[in-house]
Amino acid sequence: MIEGITLTPLKRIVGNNGDVLHALKATESTFCGFGEAYFSQVKTGVVKGWKRHNRMTLNIIVPVGAIRFVVYDDREGSITRGQFESIVISPDSNYQRLTLAPGLWMAFQGVAQETSMLLDIIPEPHDDTEGDRKPLEDIPFNFTI
């Protein structure tokens, strides 16, 4: 596992009238404050990324569909520099929260039959100047499903 990635199993409470899916509690070690929560949808086969946050820790949950997250570490001094990590998260088969430390590149791909959705809980309001973006071809990874 890349240094700076934490996967936290989440509770799903099945109910006859609909399930309850836990996301994040202020008492958990990966909680680093609240600034904003937002949803992002991704259609089947579509890849979004690459993006790197320079200050913010991300707490990502997938309540709908299935999303493959690919993380790349190019941080100076990191013991996992040059490595990729690929993680599929879904409420049905691998319901976890993905926590990413600042400085890691991330791209994600919809891998469900339907449009998937993620929830990202970040410690500060979104700031366009806080992160960096690269075209997909700048960090070579085979996103073939």
CSV table of C-alpha atoms in Angstrom, one decimal:
chain,number,residue,atom,x,y,z
A,1,MET,CA,0.0,0.0,0.0
A,2,ILE,CA,1.3,3.5,-0.9
A,3,GLU,CA,2.4,5.5,2.1
A,4,GLY,CA,-0.4,8.1,2.8
A,5,ILE,CA,-3.4,5.8,1.8
A,6,THR,CA,-5.7,4.6,4.5
A,7,LEU,CA,-8.7,2.3,3.8
A,8,THR,CA,-11.3,2.2,6.6
A,9,PRO,CA,-14.0,-0.5,6.4
A,10,LEU,CA,-17.4,1.2,6.8
A,11,LYS,CA,-20.7,-0.1,8.3
A,12,ARG,CA,-23.7,-0.7,6.1
A,13,ILE,CA,-26.9,-1.3,7.9
A,14,VAL,CA,-29.3,-3.2,5.8
A,15,GLY,CA,-32.9,-2.3,6.2
A,16,ASN,CA,-36.2,-3.4,4.6
A,17,ASN,CA,-37.0,0.2,3.5
A,18,GLY,CA,-33.4,1.1,2.5
A,19,ASP,CA,-29.9,0.8,3.8
A,20,VAL,CA,-27.9,3.2,6.0
A,21,LEU,CA,-24.3,3.7,4.8
A,22,HIS,CA,-21.8,5.2,7.2
A,23,ALA,CA,-19.3,7.7,6.0
A,24,LEU,CA,-17.1,9.5,8.5
A,25,LYS,CA,-17.3,10.4,12.2
A,26,ALA,CA,-15.5,13.3,13.9
A,27,THR,CA,-14.0,10.8,16.4
A,28,GLU,CA,-12.1,8.8,13.8
A,29,SER,CA,-8.4,9.1,13.3
A,30,THR,CA,-8.8,10.1,9.6
A,31,PHE,CA,-11.1,13.0,10.4
A,32,CYS,CA,-9.0,16.1,9.8
A,33,GLY,CA,-11.7,18.8,10.0
A,34,PHE,CA,-14.7,19.8,7.9
A,35,GLY,CA,-14.7,22.5,5.2
A,36,GLU,CA,-16.8,21.0,2.5
A,37,ALA,CA,-18.5,17.8,1.3
A,38,TYR,CA,-19.3,17.2,-2.4
A,39,PHE,CA,-20.5,14.5,-4.7
A,40,SER,CA,-18.9,13.6,-8.0
A,41,GLN,CA,-20.5,11.3,-10.6
A,42,VAL,CA,-18.6,9.2,-13.1
A,43,LYS,CA,-20.1,7.3,-16.0
A,44,THR,CA,-19.2,3.7,-16.9
A,45,GLY,CA,-15.7,3.5,-18.4
A,46,VAL,CA,-15.0,7.2,-18.0
A,47,VAL,CA,-11.7,8.2,-16.3
A,48,LYS,CA,-11.4,11.5,-14.3
A,49,GLY,CA,-8.0,12.8,-13.3
A,50,TRP,CA,-5.1,13.2,-12.7
A,51,LYS,CA,-5.4,15.5,-9.7
A,52,ARG,CA,-3.2,16.2,-6.7
A,53,HIS,CA,-4.1,18.2,-3.6
A,54,ASN,CA,-1.2,20.0,-1.9
A,55,ARG,CA,-2.7,20.7,1.5
A,56,MET,CA,-5.9,18.7,1.8
A,57,THR,CA,-6.5,15.2,3.0
A,58,LEU,CA,-9.4,13.6,1.1
A,59,ASN,CA,-11.9,11.2,2.6
A,60,ILE,CA,-13.7,9.5,-0.2
A,61,ILE,CA,-16.8,7.2,0.0
A,62,VAL,CA,-18.6,5.5,-2.8
A,63,PRO,CA,-22.3,5.2,-1.9
A,64,VAL,CA,-23.5,4.4,-5.5
A,65,GLY,CA,-22.0,2.1,-8.2
A,66,ALA,CA,-18.4,1.1,-8.3
A,67,ILE,CA,-15.3,3.2,-8.8
A,68,ARG,CA,-11.7,2.3,-9.4
A,69,PHE,CA,-9.3,4.7,-7.8
A,70,VAL,CA,-5.7,4.8,-9.1
A,71,VAL,CA,-3.2,6.6,-6.9
A,72,TYR,CA,0.3,7.5,-8.0
A,73,ASP,CA,3.1,8.5,-5.6
A,74,ASP,CA,5.8,10.9,-7.0
A,75,ARG,CA,6.6,12.6,-3.7
A,76,GLU,CA,10.3,13.3,-3.0
A,77,GLY,CA,11.5,11.2,-0.1
A,78,SER,CA,8.5,8.8,0.0
A,79,ILE,CA,9.3,5.2,0.5
A,80,THR,CA,6.6,4.3,-2.1
A,81,ARG,CA,7.7,6.9,-4.7
A,82,GLY,CA,7.0,5.7,-8.2
A,83,GLN,CA,4.3,3.2,-7.2
A,84,PHE,CA,0.7,2.9,-8.2
A,85,GLU,CA,-2.2,1.6,-6.1
A,86,SER,CA,-5.5,0.5,-7.7
A,87,ILE,CA,-8.5,0.2,-5.4
A,88,VAL,CA,-12.2,-0.6,-6.4
A,89,ILE,CA,-14.7,0.7,-3.9
A,90,SER,CA,-18.4,-0.2,-4.0
A,91,PRO,CA,-21.2,-0.2,-1.4
A,92,ASP,CA,-22.0,-3.8,-2.5
A,93,SER,CA,-18.7,-5.5,-2.4
A,94,ASN,CA,-15.9,-3.4,-0.8
A,95,TYR,CA,-17.6,-0.6,1.2
A,96,GLN,CA,-14.7,1.4,2.6
A,97,ARG,CA,-13.5,5.0,3.0
A,98,LEU,CA,-10.4,5.9,1.0
A,99,THR,CA,-8.3,8.5,2.8
A,100,LEU,CA,-5.5,10.2,0.8
A,101,ALA,CA,-2.8,12.3,2.2
A,102,PRO,CA,-1.8,15.5,0.4
A,103,GLY,CA,0.7,15.2,-2.4
A,104,LEU,CA,-0.7,12.0,-4.0
A,105,TRP,CA,-1.9,11.9,-7.6
A,106,MET,CA,-5.4,10.4,-8.1
A,107,ALA,CA,-7.5,9.4,-11.0
A,108,PHE,CA,-10.8,7.5,-10.9
A,109,GLN,CA,-12.9,5.4,-13.3
A,110,GLY,CA,-16.5,4.3,-13.2
A,111,VAL,CA,-16.6,0.5,-13.4
A,112,ALA,CA,-20.3,-0.2,-12.6
A,113,GLN,CA,-23.0,-0.8,-15.2
A,114,GLU,CA,-24.6,2.5,-14.1
A,115,THR,CA,-23.3,5.9,-13.3
A,116,SER,CA,-21.4,5.8,-10.1
A,117,MET,CA,-21.1,8.5,-7.4
A,118,LEU,CA,-18.5,9.4,-4.8
A,119,LEU,CA,-18.7,11.6,-1.7
A,120,ASP,CA,-15.5,13.6,-0.8
A,121,ILE,CA,-15.3,15.2,2.6
A,122,ILE,CA,-12.5,17.7,2.7
A,123,PRO,CA,-11.1,19.8,5.6
A,124,GLU,CA,-11.4,23.2,3.9
A,125,PRO,CA,-13.7,24.8,1.3
A,126,HIS,CA,-12.6,24.0,-2.3
A,127,ASP,CA,-9.8,26.2,-3.6
A,128,ASP,CA,-8.8,25.9,-7.3
A,129,THR,CA,-5.3,27.1,-6.5
A,130,GLU,CA,-4.7,24.4,-3.9
A,131,GLY,CA,-4.3,21.5,-6.3
A,132,ASP,CA,-2.6,20.5,-9.5
A,133,ARG,CA,-3.9,18.7,-12.6
A,134,LYS,CA,-2.3,16.6,-15.3
A,135,PRO,CA,-3.7,15.1,-18.5
A,136,LEU,CA,-4.2,11.3,-18.2
A,137,GLU,CA,-1.4,10.6,-20.6
A,138,ASP,CA,1.2,12.4,-18.4
A,139,ILE,CA,1.1,9.6,-15.8
A,140,PRO,CA,1.1,6.3,-17.8
A,141,PHE,CA,-1.5,3.8,-16.4
A,142,ASN,CA,-3.6,1.3,-18.4
A,143,PHE,CA,-7.3,2.1,-17.5
A,144,THR,CA,-8.7,-0.7,-19.6
A,145,ILE,CA,-11.5,-2.4,-17.8
